[in-house]
Structure formats: C-alpha cells, structure tokens
Short mmCIF file of C-alpha atoms in Angstrom, two decimals:
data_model
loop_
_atom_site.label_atom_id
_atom_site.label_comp_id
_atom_site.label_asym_id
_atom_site.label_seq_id
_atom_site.Cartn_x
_atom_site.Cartn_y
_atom_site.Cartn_z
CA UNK L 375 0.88 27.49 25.51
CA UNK L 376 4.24 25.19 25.80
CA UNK L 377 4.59 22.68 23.38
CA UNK L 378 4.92 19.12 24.72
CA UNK L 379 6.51 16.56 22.80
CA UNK L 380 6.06 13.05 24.68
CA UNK L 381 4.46 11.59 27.95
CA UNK L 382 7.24 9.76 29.10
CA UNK L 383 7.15 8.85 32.87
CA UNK L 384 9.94 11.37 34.90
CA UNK L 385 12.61 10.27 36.70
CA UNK L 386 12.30 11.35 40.75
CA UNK L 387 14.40 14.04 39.43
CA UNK L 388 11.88 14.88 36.73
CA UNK L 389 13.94 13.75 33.86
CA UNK L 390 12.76 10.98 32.04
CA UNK L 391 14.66 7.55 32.83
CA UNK L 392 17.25 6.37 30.52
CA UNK L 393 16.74 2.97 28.82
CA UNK L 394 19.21 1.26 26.15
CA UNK L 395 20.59 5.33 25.05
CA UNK L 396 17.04 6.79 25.35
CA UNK L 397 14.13 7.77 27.47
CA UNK L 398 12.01 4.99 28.63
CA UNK L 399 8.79 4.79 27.51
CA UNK L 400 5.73 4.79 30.07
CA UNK L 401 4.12 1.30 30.30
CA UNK L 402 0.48 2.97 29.52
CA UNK L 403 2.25 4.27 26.12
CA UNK L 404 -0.28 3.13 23.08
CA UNK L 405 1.65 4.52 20.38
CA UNK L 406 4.88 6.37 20.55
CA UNK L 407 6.67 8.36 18.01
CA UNK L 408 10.08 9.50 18.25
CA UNK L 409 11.15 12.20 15.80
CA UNK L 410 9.51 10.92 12.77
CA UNK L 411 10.47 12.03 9.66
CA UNK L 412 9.69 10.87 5.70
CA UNK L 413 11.03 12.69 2.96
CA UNK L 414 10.21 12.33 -0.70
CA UNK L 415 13.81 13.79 -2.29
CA UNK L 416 14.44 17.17 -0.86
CA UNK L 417 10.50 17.55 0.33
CA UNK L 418 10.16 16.74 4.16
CA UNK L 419 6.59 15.50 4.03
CA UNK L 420 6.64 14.99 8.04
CA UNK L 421 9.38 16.42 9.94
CA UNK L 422 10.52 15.67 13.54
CA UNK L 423 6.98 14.72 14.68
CA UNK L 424 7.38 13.10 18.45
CA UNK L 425 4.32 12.19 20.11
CA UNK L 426 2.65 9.77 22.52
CA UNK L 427 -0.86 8.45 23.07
CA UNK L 428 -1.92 6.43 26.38
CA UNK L 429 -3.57 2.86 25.95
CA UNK L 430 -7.54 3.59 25.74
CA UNK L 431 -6.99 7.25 24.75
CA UNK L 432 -8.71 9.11 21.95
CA UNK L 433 -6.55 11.15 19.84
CA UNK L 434 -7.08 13.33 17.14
CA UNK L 435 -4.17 15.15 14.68
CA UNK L 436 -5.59 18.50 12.97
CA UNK L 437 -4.16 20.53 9.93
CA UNK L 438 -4.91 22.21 6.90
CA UNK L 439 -4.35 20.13 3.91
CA UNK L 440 -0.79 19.60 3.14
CA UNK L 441 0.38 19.64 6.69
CA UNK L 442 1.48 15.82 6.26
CA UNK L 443 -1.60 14.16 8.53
CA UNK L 444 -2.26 11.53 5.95
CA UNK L 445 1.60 10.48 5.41
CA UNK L 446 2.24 10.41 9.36
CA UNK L 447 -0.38 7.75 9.37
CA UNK L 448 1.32 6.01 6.68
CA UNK L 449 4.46 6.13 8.69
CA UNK L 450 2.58 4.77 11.24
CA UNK L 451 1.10 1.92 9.19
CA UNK L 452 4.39 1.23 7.49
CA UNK L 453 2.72 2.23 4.07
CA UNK L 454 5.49 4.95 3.57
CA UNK L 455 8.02 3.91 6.34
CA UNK L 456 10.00 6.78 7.80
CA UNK L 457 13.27 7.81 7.06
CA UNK L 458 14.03 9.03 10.04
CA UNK L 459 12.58 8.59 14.00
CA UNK L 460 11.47 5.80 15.66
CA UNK L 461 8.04 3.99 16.06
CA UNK L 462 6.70 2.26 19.33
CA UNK L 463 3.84 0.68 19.61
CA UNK L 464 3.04 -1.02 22.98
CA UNK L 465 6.67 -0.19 23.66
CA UNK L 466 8.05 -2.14 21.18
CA UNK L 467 9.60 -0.89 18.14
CA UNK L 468 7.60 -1.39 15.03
CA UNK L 469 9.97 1.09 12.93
CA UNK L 470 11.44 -1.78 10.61
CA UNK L 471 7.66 -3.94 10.58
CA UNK L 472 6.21 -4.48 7.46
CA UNK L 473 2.36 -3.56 7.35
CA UNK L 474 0.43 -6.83 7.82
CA UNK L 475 3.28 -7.27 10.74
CA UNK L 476 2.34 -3.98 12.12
CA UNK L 477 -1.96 -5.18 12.03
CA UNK L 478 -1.19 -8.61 13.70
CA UNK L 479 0.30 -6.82 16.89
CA UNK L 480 -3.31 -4.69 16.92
CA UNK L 481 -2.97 -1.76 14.80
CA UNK L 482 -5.93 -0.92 12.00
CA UNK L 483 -6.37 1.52 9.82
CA UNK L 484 -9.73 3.49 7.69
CA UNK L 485 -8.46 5.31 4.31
CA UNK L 486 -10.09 8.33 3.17
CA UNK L 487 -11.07 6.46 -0.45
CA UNK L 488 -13.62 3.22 0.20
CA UNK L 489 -12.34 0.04 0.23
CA UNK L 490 -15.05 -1.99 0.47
CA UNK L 491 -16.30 -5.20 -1.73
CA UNK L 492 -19.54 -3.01 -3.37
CA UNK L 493 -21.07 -6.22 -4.78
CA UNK L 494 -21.19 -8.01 -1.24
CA UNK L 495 -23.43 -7.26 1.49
CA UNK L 496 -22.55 -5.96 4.85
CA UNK L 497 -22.71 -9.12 6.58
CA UNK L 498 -19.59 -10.35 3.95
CA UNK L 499 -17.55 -7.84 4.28
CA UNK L 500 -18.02 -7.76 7.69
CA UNK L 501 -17.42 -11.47 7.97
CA UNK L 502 -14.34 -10.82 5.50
CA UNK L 503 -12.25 -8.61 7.82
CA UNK L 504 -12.80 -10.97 10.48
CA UNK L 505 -11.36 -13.91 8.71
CA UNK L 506 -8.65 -11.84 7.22
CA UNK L 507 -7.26 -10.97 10.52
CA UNK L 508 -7.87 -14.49 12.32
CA UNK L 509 -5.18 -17.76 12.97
CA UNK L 510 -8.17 -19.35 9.99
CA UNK L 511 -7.83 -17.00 7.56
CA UNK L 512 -6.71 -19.20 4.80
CA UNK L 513 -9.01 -22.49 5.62
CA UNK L 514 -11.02 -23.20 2.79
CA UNK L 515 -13.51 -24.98 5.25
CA UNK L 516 -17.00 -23.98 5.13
CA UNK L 517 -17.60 -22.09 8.91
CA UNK L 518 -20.90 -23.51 10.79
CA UNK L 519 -23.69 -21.84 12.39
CA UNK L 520 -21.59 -21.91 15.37
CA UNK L 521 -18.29 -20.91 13.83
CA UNK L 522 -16.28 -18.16 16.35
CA UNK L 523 -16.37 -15.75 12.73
CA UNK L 524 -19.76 -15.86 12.35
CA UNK L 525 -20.44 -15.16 16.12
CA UNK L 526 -17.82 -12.24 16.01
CA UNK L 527 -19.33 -10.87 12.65
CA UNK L 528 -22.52 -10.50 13.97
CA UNK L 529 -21.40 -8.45 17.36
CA UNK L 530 -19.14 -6.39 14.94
CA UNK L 531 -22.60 -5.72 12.81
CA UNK L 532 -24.34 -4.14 16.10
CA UNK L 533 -21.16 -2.49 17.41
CA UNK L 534 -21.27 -0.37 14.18
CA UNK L 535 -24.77 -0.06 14.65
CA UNK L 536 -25.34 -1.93 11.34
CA UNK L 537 -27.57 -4.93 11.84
CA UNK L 538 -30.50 -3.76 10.50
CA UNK L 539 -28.58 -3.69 6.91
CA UNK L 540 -26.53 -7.01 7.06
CA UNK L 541 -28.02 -8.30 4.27
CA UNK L 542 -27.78 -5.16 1.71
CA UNK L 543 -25.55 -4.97 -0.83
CA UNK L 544 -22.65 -2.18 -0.36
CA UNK L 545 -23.36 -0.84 -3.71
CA UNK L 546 -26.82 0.29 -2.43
CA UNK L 547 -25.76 1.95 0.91
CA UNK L 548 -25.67 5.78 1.45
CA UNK L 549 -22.19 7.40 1.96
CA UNK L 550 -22.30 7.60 5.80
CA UNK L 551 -23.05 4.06 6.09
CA UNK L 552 -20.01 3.21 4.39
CA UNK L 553 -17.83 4.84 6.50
CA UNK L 554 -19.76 3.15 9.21
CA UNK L 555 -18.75 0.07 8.01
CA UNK L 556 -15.51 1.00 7.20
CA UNK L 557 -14.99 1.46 10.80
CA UNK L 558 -17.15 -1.90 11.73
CA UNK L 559 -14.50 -4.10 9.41
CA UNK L 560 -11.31 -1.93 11.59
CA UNK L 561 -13.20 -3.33 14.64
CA UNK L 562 -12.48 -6.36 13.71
CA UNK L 563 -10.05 -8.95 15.20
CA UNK L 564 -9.81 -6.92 18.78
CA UNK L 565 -7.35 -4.22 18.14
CA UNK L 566 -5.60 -2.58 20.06
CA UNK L 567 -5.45 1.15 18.28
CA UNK L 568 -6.91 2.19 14.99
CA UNK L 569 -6.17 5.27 12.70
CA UNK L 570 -9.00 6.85 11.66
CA UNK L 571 -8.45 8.79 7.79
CA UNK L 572 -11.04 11.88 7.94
CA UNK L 573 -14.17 9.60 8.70
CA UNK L 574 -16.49 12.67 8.47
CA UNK L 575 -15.23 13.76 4.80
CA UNK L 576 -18.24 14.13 2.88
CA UNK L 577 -21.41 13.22 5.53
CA UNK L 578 -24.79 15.07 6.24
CA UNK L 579 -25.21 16.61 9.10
CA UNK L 580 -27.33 13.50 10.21
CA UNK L 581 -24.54 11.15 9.51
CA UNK L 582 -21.94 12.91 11.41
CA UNK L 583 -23.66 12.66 14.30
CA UNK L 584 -24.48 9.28 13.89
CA UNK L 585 -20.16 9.07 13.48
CA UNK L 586 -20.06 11.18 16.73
CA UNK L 587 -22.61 8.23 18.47
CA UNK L 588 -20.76 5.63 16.86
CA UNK L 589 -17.16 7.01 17.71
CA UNK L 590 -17.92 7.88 21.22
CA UNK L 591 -19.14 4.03 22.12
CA UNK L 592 -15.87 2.74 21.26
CA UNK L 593 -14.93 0.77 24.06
CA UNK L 594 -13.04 2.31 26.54
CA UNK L 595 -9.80 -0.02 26.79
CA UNK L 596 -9.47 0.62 22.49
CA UNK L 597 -7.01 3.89 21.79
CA UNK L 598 -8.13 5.49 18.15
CA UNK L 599 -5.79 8.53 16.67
CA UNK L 600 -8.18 10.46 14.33
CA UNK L 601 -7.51 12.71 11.52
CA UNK L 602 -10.15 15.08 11.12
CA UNK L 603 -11.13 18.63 9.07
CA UNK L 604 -14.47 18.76 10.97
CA UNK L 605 -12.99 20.49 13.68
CA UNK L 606 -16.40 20.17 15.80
CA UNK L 607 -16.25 16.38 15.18
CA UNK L 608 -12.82 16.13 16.30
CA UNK L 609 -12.60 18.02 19.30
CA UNK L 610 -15.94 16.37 20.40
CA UNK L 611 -14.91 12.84 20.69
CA UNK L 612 -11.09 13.03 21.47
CA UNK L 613 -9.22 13.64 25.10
CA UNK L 614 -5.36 15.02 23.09
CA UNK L 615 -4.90 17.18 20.17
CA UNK L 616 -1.81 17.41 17.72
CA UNK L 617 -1.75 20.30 15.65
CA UNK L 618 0.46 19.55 12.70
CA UNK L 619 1.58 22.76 9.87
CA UNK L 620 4.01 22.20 7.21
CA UNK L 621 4.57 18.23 8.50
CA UNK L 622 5.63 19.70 11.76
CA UNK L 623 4.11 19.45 15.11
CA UNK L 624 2.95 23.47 15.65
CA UNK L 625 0.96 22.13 19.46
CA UNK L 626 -0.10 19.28 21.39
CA UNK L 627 -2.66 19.82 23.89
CA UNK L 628 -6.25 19.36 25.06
CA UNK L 629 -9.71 20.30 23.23
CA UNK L 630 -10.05 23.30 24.88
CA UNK L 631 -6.50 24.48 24.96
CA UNK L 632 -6.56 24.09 21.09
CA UNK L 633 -9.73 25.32 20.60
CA UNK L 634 -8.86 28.40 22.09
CA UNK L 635 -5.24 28.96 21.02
CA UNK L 636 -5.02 32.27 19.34
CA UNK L 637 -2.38 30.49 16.56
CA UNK L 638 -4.58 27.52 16.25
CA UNK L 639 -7.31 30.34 15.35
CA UNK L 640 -5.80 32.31 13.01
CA UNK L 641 -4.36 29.31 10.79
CA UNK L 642 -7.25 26.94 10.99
CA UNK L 643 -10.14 28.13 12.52
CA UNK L 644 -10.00 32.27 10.50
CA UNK L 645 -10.40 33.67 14.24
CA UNK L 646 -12.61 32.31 17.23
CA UNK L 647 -15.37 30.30 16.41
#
C-alpha cells in the first residue's frame, strides 16, 4: 500500500499549489504537520512525521511503545516543541506558539496520567475547565444561577454522559469514569480538535465501550487525533490511521487498509487478527 504523506489540494496539474516557498494547505486542513522532528541529543524521538487531518475528522496514530506517539502529541501541544518541521493548525502556523497560545486557538489535550482535582466533585472540575478556558477566567465574582459557566458546565456534564454523578467526589469514582471526565473537561470551551493520550489504558471491557459510545457522539464538526493500543477501540471510532515505528511514519491509511496490511500485522497485530 503507498504511503501518503499530506492531503494537500492538487494543482489542475496534480501538483500541489505553491504558496510563500511551499505547498498550500487545503482550507478543510484541521491540523497539519510538515516534517516534524524532536530530538533529545543524538536520539530522534519523532522523525520527519508529515501528516494532515480534515476539520471534523477522527484520527487515530498507532504504535508499539517507543514509536514516539506520546512526544508527537507534545510537539503538537508545544509541550516538547519540535526541532525541526512545521505545525499548522487551521492553516496557520502554530510552530513557535507557546501551549496556553496553542489551547486559545481550539486545541485540547487528555494525558495518559489523571489530572483531575480528586477532592472536588464532578460538577467542579467540570465547572473548572470551563472557566479556565473562558474571557472570565480570572473574575473573582461569584457566577449566578444564570451564569453562561454554569449553563455550559451542566451540558458538558450530559455530553460526557456524567450527570448522574455531578455531585460525587473524584476521589470516589471508578477508573473509566475518570477518563470520562477527563474527556468532559477537554470538551470544554468549544474546541476545535483535541488529542486524545490512550483513553482506553486500563478500562473493563464495560468501560471501553462506554468510551466507544462516548467517543463516537462527538459532534460531528469537532476533529479528535487519538492515540490508542486497543487496536479494536481505535480502528472502531476513527475515519484515518497513522502508523508510526521508531518515531517514523511506517503508513497512513484507512481502518481497513491498516487492519489488513500484512506489515501492520506482523509488527503490531503478531499476524491477522
């Protein structure tokens, strides 16, 4: 299967167009990555990884660990910005942004460790994220019954199909419900794509389908790019498929077409499955 390395709209010749030195990037472009490379001394953690994700697309990058998922995300992010390659989001270059930068323009993030408050309930940090990513977010004001955070907390609380905890404290949820929330408080502020960190790592069987459910209702319009292990997960709830090995990009292509790639198999998969 040929490797493609961006979705950039062709020329009438069938060459992409040329823009400021470089190939224009298509207006439906979520996320664009250009050669992205970060190196820790002489280790190339990612290396060369190009790639492109539509507005309102679901994504997913697959690897064994070590293949440099996590720290392509942190490119992304601007946690670990890269030393090489270039980063569009929207079509604008984000390369240079610092993080909180980078999550005013629309881009969110989970992390594979919690980072919830334990000792508040869902509700609060629900109603946290929301104020921490809103023009308010440093009033000291008391909000009213009527406030816009309160209002937006609450839809965020059935959109993660939480409302029936609100009030519980974090501490006493089960795993699964955590992640659930971690992905409620990513929700928040209306963005525009959100990185998901292996939000299946550790669930029952019951609680991954309940991510599955929960994953799948995402609206439409919202792109995610998911890292994943849970290859069933994965492949269930995206539309594109990057297939990273040794921080490079080894394919790109659909579900299927991954699925059933015979050196997808024998790396990831130990043969058909």
């Amino acid at each position: 299967m040929a490797t493609v390395t961006s979705h950039h709209r062709p020329s009438p010749t069938g060459r992409p167009a040329e823009l400021g030195g470089r190939p224009a990037l298509a207006s439906n472009d979520a996320l664009t990555l250009e050669g992205v490379t970060r190196a820790f001394g002489a280790l190339k953690a990612v290396d060369s990884v190009s790639l492109s994700v539509a507005a309102g697309q679901k994504y997913a990058v697959l690897g064994s660990n070590g293949a440099g998922k996590t720290t392509l995300f942190n490119c992304i992010t601007g946690d670990f910005p890269p030393t090489a390659g270039r980063i569009y989001f929207f079509g604008e270059d984000i390369t240079e942004l610092p993080p909180h930068e980078r999550i005013r323009k629309g881009l969110r993030r989970t992390y594979q460790s919690s980072l919830l408050f334990r000792d508040l309930s869902v509700r609060d940090n629900l109603f946290l994220a929301v104020r921490g990513v809103s023009s308010g977010r440093y009033s000291f004001a008391r909000p009213g019954v009527n406030d816009a955070s309160r209002r937006a907390t609450q839809d965020l609380l059935e959109r993660s199909r939480l409302s029936h905890i609100a009030e519980e404290l974090v501490s006493n949820l089960a795993y699964g419900q955590q992640r659930q929330l971690e992905i409620g408080m990513a929700l928040a502020g209306a963005p525009r794509l959100i990185l998901f960190d292996e939000p299946a790592a550790g669930l029952s069987p019951a609680e991954r389908r309940e991510l599955v459910q929960l994953l799948t209702s995402l609206p439409s319009h919202m792109s995610f790019v998911l890292i994943e292990h849970d290859l069933d997960i994965a492949l269930r709830v995206v539309e594109r498929v990057t297939v990273m090995h040794n921080g490079r990009v080894l394919r790109h292509g659909t579900p299927n077409e991954i699925e059933n790639d015979a050196e997808v198999q024998a790396i990831y998969m130990g043969g058909k499955h």
